[in-house]
Amino acid sequence: MASSSCIAITTTALTRLVHRTPSIPNPRPLLLSTQLPIKSSSSSSLLNSSVAMSSYDKQLTAAKKAASLAARLCQNVQKGLLQSDVHSKSDKSPVTVADYGSQVLVSFVLQKELPDHTFSLVAEEDSGDLRKEESQETLERITKLVNDTIANDGSYKVSPLSENDVLTIIDKGMSEGGSNGQHWVLDPIDGTKGFLRGDQYAIALGMLDEGKVVLGVLACPNLPLESITSGNQNAANKAGCLFSAQLACGTYMESLDGSQTVKVHVSNTENPEEASFFESYEAAHSSHSLSGSIAKKLGVKAAPVRIDSQAKYGALARGDGAIYLRFPNKGYREKIWDHAAGYIVVAEAGGVATDAAGKPLDFSKGRYLDLDTGIIVTNRKLMPALLKAVQDSLREEVLPSL
Ligand code: AMP
Ligand code: MG
């Protein structure tokens, strides 16, 4: 595996890098390939001048650009969805168009930004349905949306993509991943139900190197920059958040319009009475009753914070809540794109994610995670007590089967 030298930081500087340290503004255009996550020598600098490029800086920069552009496409589609009289909330077509469009843009940008790298992508969508005759209009819409987004961004001087190009680019996502080499892992819209409701969703992009997640980006267009424990869970009219993390380099959060960058850290609390916990908004995705019983055993006082998508990992990484519990029905197989980016965003912010047996998540087995019963995420201090509460509750309550 490539080593990650990251950024050399003095001990004094490190102790000052506390919870959500303000950093240098990062104006548009969002991402230049040489841009570092934080600058080192201004009067407000928190780092000394000894800065070394890590092995994954180029890939992280490309990933941020790709996810940001895909987020713009999704924001435009969602705006139309929420304003349109034509689409009912149960109409899946906007999410279909945005899902495919996001996957095309991410794949396109990564290949443009990293022309010298071999490209392998494990992504949720394939072109099968889009190749059917009845999907012609949808394919036209996707192609137009992608071309408009690329043209408006202005970074790539290319002739417009054809419908055939779009189909070919979507199918770049069919890699099996695994424990050898580097693989991108993409959920083009995680939290499609949240997207349709106008709530939380995320463009989640991670990268595996020899089976380990080494970087991750979560674009959360509806997540406010401020803590969401205060009740304000939606920033539909604001810029939204971009989380980025790289092995041994920490986790950063910036506004999706690139105006503010901060280093984030998980909550330090050791006291479950002070901890609040996240779970899926959709009860079909995770047992609310099991997490309720775990929280009770642990002594958590706060009501659950229910939001869609890997925005939960991002919110936890910045300390909005201290615990994330996920217990799907028995037989459900978790996909790597639903967790890879979130996993490293939390891990680099000082948190830890395991399965219900306390085993680290293993992303090296292909498109699925191979795990015991559920996923739990918290800080290192709370993990032993959480694990005990989880195992006690699982002995008392059986999860329904799919
Ligand atoms: P969340 O928004 O955290 O509830 O998770 C959204 C993700 O849940 C989607 O991307 C799906 O891949 C995944 N999902 C779909 N069906 C299920 C299910 N029955 N149980 C658990 N997760 C599911
Ligand atoms: Mg998903």
Short mmCIF file of C-alpha atoms and ligand atoms in Angstrom, two decimals:
data_model
loop_
_atom_site.label_atom_id
_atom_site.label_comp_id
_atom_site.label_asym_id
_atom_site.label_seq_id
_atom_site.Cartn_x
_atom_site.Cartn_y
_atom_site.Cartn_z
CA MET A 1 0.00 0.00 0.00
CA ALA A 2 1.28 3.50 -0.74
CA SER A 3 2.43 5.33 2.37
CA SER A 4 0.76 8.54 3.41
CA SER A 5 3.17 11.18 4.68
CA CYS A 6 0.45 13.83 4.81
CA ILE A 7 1.25 17.07 6.62
CA ALA A 8 4.04 17.52 9.15
CA ILE A 9 2.60 19.30 12.17
CA THR A 10 4.41 20.57 15.26
CA THR A 11 3.09 19.28 18.58
CA THR A 12 2.03 22.77 19.59
CA ALA A 13 0.17 23.24 16.35
CA LEU A 14 -1.45 19.86 16.79
CA THR A 15 -2.77 20.70 20.24
CA ARG A 16 -4.33 23.83 18.76
CA LEU A 17 -6.11 21.88 16.05
CA VAL A 18 -9.19 21.46 18.14
CA HIS A 19 -12.81 20.83 17.32
CA ARG A 20 -13.75 22.73 14.15
CA THR A 21 -10.73 24.97 13.85
CA PRO A 22 -11.39 27.78 11.34
CA SER A 23 -9.03 27.70 8.41
CA ILE A 24 -8.30 29.69 5.30
CA PRO A 25 -11.19 30.56 2.98
CA ASN A 26 -11.20 28.57 -0.22
CA PRO A 27 -12.91 30.60 -2.97
CA ARG A 28 -14.16 29.26 -6.31
CA PRO A 29 -13.02 27.73 -8.62
CA LEU A 30 -13.28 25.00 -6.05
CA LEU A 31 -10.27 22.82 -6.56
CA LEU A 32 -6.89 23.14 -8.17
CA SER A 33 -4.82 20.01 -8.32
CA THR A 34 -2.02 21.55 -6.24
CA GLN A 35 -4.29 22.93 -3.52
CA LEU A 36 -3.62 21.74 0.01
CA PRO A 37 -6.43 21.30 2.50
CA ILE A 38 -4.98 24.02 4.71
CA LYS A 39 -2.35 26.69 4.18
CA SER A 40 0.66 26.95 6.41
CA SER A 41 2.25 30.34 6.66
CA SER A 42 -0.23 33.19 7.15
CA SER A 43 -0.56 34.97 10.49
CA SER A 44 -3.68 32.93 11.23
CA SER A 45 -1.90 29.70 10.36
CA LEU A 46 -2.16 26.80 12.77
CA LEU A 47 0.52 24.75 11.08
CA ASN A 48 4.24 25.28 10.75
CA SER A 49 5.74 25.63 7.30
CA SER A 50 6.91 22.03 7.05
CA VAL A 51 4.26 20.71 4.73
CA ALA A 52 4.71 17.55 2.69
CA MET A 53 2.37 16.26 0.01
CA SER A 54 0.78 12.94 0.86
CA SER A 55 0.45 10.09 -1.59
CA TYR A 56 -3.26 10.66 -2.10
CA ASP A 57 -3.43 14.46 -2.38
CA LYS A 58 -4.06 14.42 -6.12
CA GLN A 59 -6.79 11.81 -5.81
CA LEU A 60 -8.44 13.67 -2.93
CA THR A 61 -8.46 16.92 -4.88
CA ALA A 62 -10.00 15.14 -7.86
CA ALA A 63 -12.57 13.46 -5.62
CA LYS A 64 -13.63 16.79 -4.11
CA LYS A 65 -14.02 18.33 -7.54
CA ALA A 66 -16.00 15.33 -8.80
CA ALA A 67 -18.37 15.20 -5.83
CA SER A 68 -18.89 18.98 -5.83
CA LEU A 69 -19.85 19.01 -9.50
CA ALA A 70 -22.18 16.05 -9.01
CA ALA A 71 -23.73 17.86 -6.05
CA ARG A 72 -24.46 20.85 -8.29
CA LEU A 73 -26.32 18.62 -10.73
CA CYS A 74 -28.30 17.03 -7.89
CA GLN A 75 -29.13 20.41 -6.37
CA ASN A 76 -30.51 21.62 -9.70
CA VAL A 77 -32.62 18.50 -10.16
CA GLN A 78 -33.91 18.69 -6.58
CA LYS A 79 -34.80 22.36 -6.96
CA GLY A 80 -36.89 21.45 -10.01
CA LEU A 81 -38.44 18.52 -8.18
CA LEU A 82 -39.50 20.60 -5.20
CA GLN A 83 -40.88 23.41 -7.37
CA SER A 84 -42.54 21.24 -9.98
CA ASP A 85 -46.28 20.65 -9.95
CA VAL A 86 -45.79 17.73 -12.27
CA HIS A 87 -43.77 15.39 -10.06
CA SER A 88 -45.44 13.89 -7.05
CA LYS A 89 -43.16 13.08 -4.10
CA SER A 90 -43.40 9.42 -4.97
CA ASP A 91 -42.27 9.99 -8.57
CA LYS A 92 -38.89 8.27 -8.84
CA SER A 93 -37.88 9.86 -12.15
CA PRO A 94 -35.99 12.89 -10.74
CA VAL A 95 -33.88 10.68 -8.54
CA THR A 96 -33.21 8.36 -11.45
CA VAL A 97 -32.01 11.23 -13.59
CA ALA A 98 -29.89 12.70 -10.79
CA ASP A 99 -28.45 9.29 -9.77
CA TYR A 100 -27.20 8.52 -13.27
CA GLY A 101 -26.14 12.11 -13.91
CA SER A 102 -24.12 12.17 -10.70
CA GLN A 103 -22.42 8.87 -11.55
CA VAL A 104 -21.49 10.13 -15.04
CA LEU A 105 -20.05 13.38 -13.70
CA VAL A 106 -17.98 11.72 -10.97
CA SER A 107 -16.60 9.16 -13.39
CA PHE A 108 -15.92 11.84 -16.04
CA VAL A 109 -14.15 14.24 -13.65
CA LEU A 110 -11.98 11.55 -12.03
CA GLN A 111 -10.76 10.38 -15.43
CA LYS A 112 -10.12 13.96 -16.64
CA GLU A 113 -8.28 14.95 -13.45
CA LEU A 114 -6.21 11.77 -13.18
CA PRO A 115 -5.36 10.83 -16.78
CA ASP A 116 -2.23 8.90 -15.77
CA HIS A 117 -3.95 6.65 -13.22
CA THR A 118 -5.61 3.34 -13.95
CA PHE A 119 -9.32 3.79 -13.40
CA SER A 120 -11.49 1.29 -11.54
CA LEU A 121 -14.87 2.31 -10.15
CA VAL A 122 -17.28 0.35 -7.94
CA ALA A 123 -20.55 2.26 -8.25
CA GLU A 124 -24.21 1.65 -7.64
CA GLU A 125 -25.68 2.25 -11.10
CA ASP A 126 -25.33 0.44 -14.42
CA SER A 127 -26.76 1.31 -17.83
CA GLY A 128 -29.03 -1.77 -18.21
CA ASP A 129 -32.38 0.00 -17.73
CA LEU A 130 -31.29 3.08 -19.61
CA ARG A 131 -30.57 1.06 -22.75
CA LYS A 132 -34.26 0.06 -22.99
CA GLU A 133 -36.34 1.84 -25.59
CA GLU A 134 -38.76 3.32 -23.05
CA SER A 135 -35.82 5.05 -21.33
CA GLN A 136 -34.81 7.14 -24.35
CA GLU A 137 -36.31 10.35 -22.96
CA THR A 138 -34.66 9.81 -19.57
CA LEU A 139 -31.32 9.21 -21.28
CA GLU A 140 -31.74 12.45 -23.22
CA ARG A 141 -32.47 14.34 -20.00
CA ILE A 142 -29.43 12.87 -18.25
CA THR A 143 -27.17 13.69 -21.20
CA LYS A 144 -28.40 17.29 -21.29
CA LEU A 145 -28.04 17.72 -17.54
CA VAL A 146 -24.49 16.38 -17.56
CA ASN A 147 -23.45 18.51 -20.54
CA ASP A 148 -25.02 21.64 -19.02
CA THR A 149 -23.24 21.05 -15.71
CA ILE A 150 -19.87 20.55 -17.41
CA ALA A 151 -20.38 23.64 -19.60
CA ASN A 152 -21.46 25.84 -16.68
CA ASP A 153 -18.46 24.76 -14.63
CA GLY A 154 -16.12 25.64 -17.50
CA SER A 155 -13.13 23.54 -16.31
CA TYR A 156 -13.20 21.09 -19.20
CA LYS A 157 -13.04 22.15 -22.81
CA VAL A 158 -14.68 19.12 -24.37
CA SER A 159 -17.33 18.60 -26.99
CA PRO A 160 -20.68 17.62 -25.49
CA LEU A 161 -21.05 13.97 -24.50
CA SER A 162 -23.32 11.86 -26.68
CA GLU A 163 -25.97 9.53 -25.26
CA ASN A 164 -23.67 6.66 -26.08
CA ASP A 165 -20.80 8.29 -24.17
CA VAL A 166 -23.12 8.62 -21.18
CA LEU A 167 -24.01 4.92 -21.26
CA THR A 168 -20.36 3.93 -21.60
CA ILE A 169 -19.30 6.19 -18.71
CA ILE A 170 -22.03 4.80 -16.43
CA ASP A 171 -20.76 1.28 -17.05
CA LYS A 172 -17.27 2.24 -15.89
CA GLY A 173 -18.76 1.68 -12.43
CA MET A 174 -19.01 -2.07 -12.74
CA SER A 175 -15.69 -2.94 -11.09
CA GLU A 176 -15.74 -5.62 -8.40
CA GLY A 177 -13.24 -3.79 -6.16
CA GLY A 178 -11.36 -6.17 -3.90
CA SER A 179 -8.08 -6.35 -2.04
CA ASN A 180 -5.68 -5.53 -4.87
CA GLY A 181 -4.92 -2.16 -6.39
CA GLN A 182 -6.86 1.10 -6.18
CA HIS A 183 -10.61 1.33 -6.68
CA TRP A 184 -12.98 4.28 -6.45
CA VAL A 185 -16.21 3.52 -4.57
CA LEU A 186 -19.25 5.65 -5.38
CA ASP A 187 -22.81 6.10 -4.27
CA PRO A 188 -23.95 8.80 -6.71
CA ILE A 189 -26.96 9.64 -4.51
CA ASP A 190 -26.98 8.03 -1.11
CA GLY A 191 -30.33 8.53 0.60
CA THR A 192 -32.59 8.60 -2.44
CA LYS A 193 -35.66 8.73 -0.21
CA GLY A 194 -34.27 11.83 1.49
CA PHE A 195 -33.56 13.34 -1.94
CA LEU A 196 -37.20 12.85 -2.96
CA ARG A 197 -38.48 14.35 0.32
CA GLY A 198 -36.16 17.36 -0.05
CA ASP A 199 -34.23 16.17 3.02
CA GLN A 200 -30.70 14.83 3.48
CA TYR A 201 -28.77 12.96 0.80
CA ALA A 202 -25.09 12.64 -0.06
CA ILE A 203 -22.76 12.06 -2.97
CA ALA A 204 -20.39 9.58 -1.35
CA LEU A 205 -17.02 8.86 -2.97
CA GLY A 206 -14.23 6.86 -1.40
CA MET A 207 -11.07 5.21 -2.62
CA LEU A 208 -9.64 1.81 -1.68
CA ASP A 209 -5.97 0.99 -1.85
CA GLU A 210 -5.19 -2.70 -1.33
CA GLY A 211 -8.63 -3.18 0.25
CA LYS A 212 -8.38 -0.28 2.75
CA VAL A 213 -10.28 2.98 2.50
CA VAL A 214 -7.60 5.66 2.12
CA LEU A 215 -9.69 8.70 1.26
CA GLY A 216 -13.29 9.76 1.21
CA VAL A 217 -15.49 12.68 0.26
CA LEU A 218 -19.08 13.28 1.29
CA ALA A 219 -20.97 16.06 -0.46
CA CYS A 220 -24.11 16.80 1.57
CA PRO A 221 -26.02 19.53 -0.29
CA ASN A 222 -28.74 19.91 2.35
CA LEU A 223 -26.63 19.65 5.49
CA PRO A 224 -26.12 23.00 7.21
CA LEU A 225 -22.60 23.98 8.29
CA GLU A 226 -23.96 24.48 11.79
CA SER A 227 -24.72 21.60 14.17
CA ILE A 228 -28.00 19.85 13.43
CA THR A 229 -28.69 18.77 17.00
CA SER A 230 -30.34 22.14 17.49
CA GLY A 231 -33.23 20.95 15.32
CA ASN A 232 -32.34 22.74 12.09
CA GLN A 233 -31.62 19.69 9.94
CA ASN A 234 -31.97 21.15 6.52
CA ALA A 235 -30.05 23.75 4.56
CA ALA A 236 -32.00 23.38 1.33
CA ASN A 237 -31.42 27.02 0.43
CA LYS A 238 -27.83 27.20 1.61
CA ALA A 239 -24.62 25.84 0.11
CA GLY A 240 -24.42 22.54 2.01
CA CYS A 241 -21.31 20.75 3.30
CA LEU A 242 -18.38 18.92 1.79
CA PHE A 243 -16.47 16.55 4.10
CA SER A 244 -13.11 15.19 3.00
CA ALA A 245 -10.69 12.83 4.67
CA GLN A 246 -7.44 11.16 3.83
CA LEU A 247 -5.56 8.46 5.71
CA ALA A 248 -3.53 9.96 8.57
CA CYS A 249 -4.46 13.51 7.55
CA GLY A 250 -7.67 14.22 9.46
CA THR A 251 -11.13 15.21 8.30
CA TYR A 252 -12.08 18.61 6.94
CA MET A 253 -15.41 20.24 6.33
CA GLU A 254 -16.06 23.08 3.95
CA SER A 255 -19.05 24.77 2.50
CA LEU A 256 -19.99 23.31 -0.89
CA ASP A 257 -19.48 26.77 -2.35
CA GLY A 258 -15.89 26.57 -1.11
CA SER A 259 -16.05 29.54 1.23
CA GLN A 260 -14.94 28.05 4.55
CA THR A 261 -12.71 25.14 5.57
CA VAL A 262 -12.45 23.69 9.09
CA LYS A 263 -10.86 20.63 10.62
CA VAL A 264 -13.44 18.57 12.45
CA HIS A 265 -13.34 16.08 15.30
CA VAL A 266 -15.84 13.66 16.76
CA SER A 267 -17.44 14.40 20.12
CA ASN A 268 -15.14 13.73 23.08
CA THR A 269 -17.89 12.77 25.44
CA GLU A 270 -17.44 9.71 27.63
CA ASN A 271 -20.82 10.19 29.22
CA PRO A 272 -23.71 8.48 27.39
CA GLU A 273 -26.14 10.80 29.16
CA GLU A 274 -24.66 13.66 27.11
CA ALA A 275 -24.56 11.68 23.87
CA SER A 276 -27.22 11.81 21.20
CA PHE A 277 -27.45 9.21 18.46
CA PHE A 278 -28.17 9.06 14.75
CA GLU A 279 -30.15 6.46 12.87
CA SER A 280 -31.89 6.10 9.51
CA TYR A 281 -34.98 8.16 8.90
CA GLU A 282 -36.42 5.11 7.16
CA ALA A 283 -37.42 2.44 9.71
CA ALA A 284 -37.14 -0.15 6.92
CA HIS A 285 -33.39 0.50 6.72
CA SER A 286 -32.58 0.11 10.42
CA SER A 287 -34.52 -1.13 13.43
CA HIS A 288 -35.63 1.89 15.44
CA SER A 289 -36.80 -0.33 18.29
CA LEU A 290 -33.41 -2.06 18.63
CA SER A 291 -31.52 1.22 18.65
CA GLY A 292 -34.01 2.57 21.20
CA SER A 293 -33.26 -0.35 23.49
CA ILE A 294 -29.48 0.04 23.02
CA ALA A 295 -29.71 3.75 23.81
CA LYS A 296 -31.76 3.04 26.92
CA LYS A 297 -29.28 0.45 28.21
CA LEU A 298 -26.44 2.87 27.60
CA GLY A 299 -28.20 5.69 29.43
CA VAL A 300 -28.63 8.00 26.43
CA LYS A 301 -31.20 10.66 27.32
CA ALA A 302 -31.64 12.47 24.00
CA ALA A 303 -34.18 11.45 21.36
CA PRO A 304 -32.73 9.83 18.22
CA VAL A 305 -31.71 12.14 15.37
CA ARG A 306 -33.14 10.50 12.24
CA ILE A 307 -31.65 11.56 8.95
CA ASP A 308 -31.04 9.93 5.59
CA SER A 309 -27.76 8.95 3.97
CA GLN A 310 -24.11 9.12 4.96
CA ALA A 311 -24.74 12.69 6.07
CA LYS A 312 -25.00 10.86 9.43
CA TYR A 313 -21.28 10.02 9.26
CA GLY A 314 -20.46 13.63 8.40
CA ALA A 315 -22.58 15.01 11.23
CA LEU A 316 -21.01 12.54 13.66
CA ALA A 317 -17.49 13.41 12.44
CA ARG A 318 -18.03 17.02 13.50
CA GLY A 319 -19.52 16.09 16.87
CA ASP A 320 -23.20 16.85 16.24
CA GLY A 321 -23.99 13.53 17.93
CA ALA A 322 -21.77 10.84 19.41
CA ILE A 323 -23.28 7.56 18.16
CA TYR A 324 -24.65 6.14 14.88
CA LEU A 325 -26.56 2.85 15.00
CA ARG A 326 -27.55 0.84 11.93
CA PHE A 327 -29.41 -2.46 12.21
CA PRO A 328 -30.98 -3.59 8.92
CA ASN A 329 -33.25 -6.61 8.76
CA LYS A 330 -31.55 -10.01 8.82
CA GLY A 331 -30.37 -11.03 5.37
CA TYR A 332 -29.72 -7.49 4.13
CA ARG A 333 -26.25 -7.17 2.63
CA GLU A 334 -24.56 -3.80 3.07
CA LYS A 335 -22.83 -2.43 -0.02
CA ILE A 336 -19.39 -0.85 0.22
CA TRP A 337 -20.54 2.40 -1.43
CA ASP A 338 -23.01 2.98 1.42
CA HIS A 339 -20.16 3.20 3.96
CA ALA A 340 -16.68 3.66 2.44
CA ALA A 341 -16.59 7.46 2.34
CA GLY A 342 -18.45 7.85 5.65
CA TYR A 343 -16.17 5.35 7.34
CA ILE A 344 -12.97 7.31 6.67
CA VAL A 345 -14.61 10.68 7.31
CA VAL A 346 -15.42 9.43 10.83
CA ALA A 347 -12.19 7.49 11.38
CA GLU A 348 -9.99 10.46 10.48
CA ALA A 349 -12.05 12.65 12.80
CA GLY A 350 -11.14 10.33 15.69
CA GLY A 351 -14.13 7.99 15.57
CA VAL A 352 -14.46 4.28 15.07
CA ALA A 353 -16.91 2.15 13.08
CA THR A 354 -17.33 -1.60 13.60
CA ASP A 355 -19.91 -4.30 13.12
CA ALA A 356 -22.06 -5.49 16.02
CA ALA A 357 -19.34 -7.93 17.07
CA GLY A 358 -16.79 -5.11 17.33
CA LYS A 359 -14.94 -6.15 14.17
CA PRO A 360 -13.55 -3.40 11.90
CA LEU A 361 -15.46 -2.98 8.63
CA ASP A 362 -13.75 -4.90 5.83
CA PHE A 363 -13.98 -3.21 2.41
CA SER A 364 -11.72 -5.69 0.66
CA LYS A 365 -14.28 -8.37 -0.17
CA GLY A 366 -15.82 -6.93 -3.33
CA ARG A 367 -19.05 -4.96 -3.72
CA TYR A 368 -20.52 -6.07 -0.39
CA LEU A 369 -19.41 -5.71 3.22
CA ASP A 370 -19.17 -8.98 5.06
CA LEU A 371 -20.29 -8.24 8.61
CA ASP A 372 -22.05 -9.43 11.72
CA THR A 373 -25.58 -7.99 12.16
CA GLY A 374 -25.16 -4.22 12.06
CA ILE A 375 -22.88 -1.19 12.04
CA ILE A 376 -22.08 0.94 15.06
CA VAL A 377 -20.08 4.15 15.07
CA THR A 378 -18.89 6.30 17.95
CA ASN A 379 -15.78 7.76 19.60
CA ARG A 380 -13.09 5.53 21.11
CA LYS A 381 -14.08 6.24 24.71
CA LEU A 382 -17.72 5.27 24.28
CA MET A 383 -17.13 2.20 22.10
CA PRO A 384 -16.62 -0.43 24.86
CA ALA A 385 -19.85 0.53 26.66
CA LEU A 386 -21.72 0.81 23.37
CA LEU A 387 -20.55 -2.61 22.24
CA LYS A 388 -21.76 -4.15 25.50
CA ALA A 389 -25.17 -2.45 25.22
CA VAL A 390 -25.45 -3.65 21.59
CA GLN A 391 -24.63 -7.23 22.45
CA ASP A 392 -26.98 -7.28 25.46
CA SER A 393 -29.81 -5.83 23.37
CA LEU A 394 -29.20 -8.27 20.52
CA ARG A 395 -29.57 -11.16 22.96
CA GLU A 396 -33.00 -9.81 23.95
CA GLU A 397 -34.35 -8.65 20.59
CA VAL A 398 -34.29 -10.58 17.34
CA LEU A 399 -34.12 -8.56 14.14
CA PRO A 400 -36.84 -9.39 11.60
CA SER A 401 -35.78 -11.12 8.39
CA LEU A 402 -35.96 -9.42 5.01
P1 AMP B 1 -30.11 5.54 5.10
O1 AMP B 1 -30.45 6.79 4.40
O2 AMP B 1 -29.00 5.68 6.09
O3 AMP B 1 -31.30 4.87 5.66
O4 AMP B 1 -29.47 4.58 4.03
C1 AMP B 1 -29.71 4.67 2.69
C2 AMP B 1 -29.19 3.41 2.07
O5 AMP B 1 -29.86 2.30 2.61
C3 AMP B 1 -29.45 3.32 0.60
O6 AMP B 1 -28.37 3.80 -0.13
C4 AMP B 1 -29.63 1.84 0.33
O7 AMP B 1 -28.51 1.27 -0.31
C5 AMP B 1 -29.73 1.25 1.72
N1 AMP B 1 -30.90 0.35 1.84
C6 AMP B 1 -31.86 0.08 0.94
N2 AMP B 1 -32.71 -0.85 1.43
C7 AMP B 1 -32.26 -1.17 2.66
C8 AMP B 1 -32.71 -2.08 3.66
N3 AMP B 1 -33.79 -2.83 3.49
N4 AMP B 1 -32.01 -2.15 4.80
C9 AMP B 1 -30.92 -1.38 4.98
N5 AMP B 1 -30.45 -0.49 4.08
C10 AMP B 1 -31.10 -0.40 2.92
MG MG B 2 -26.78 4.40 -0.82
#
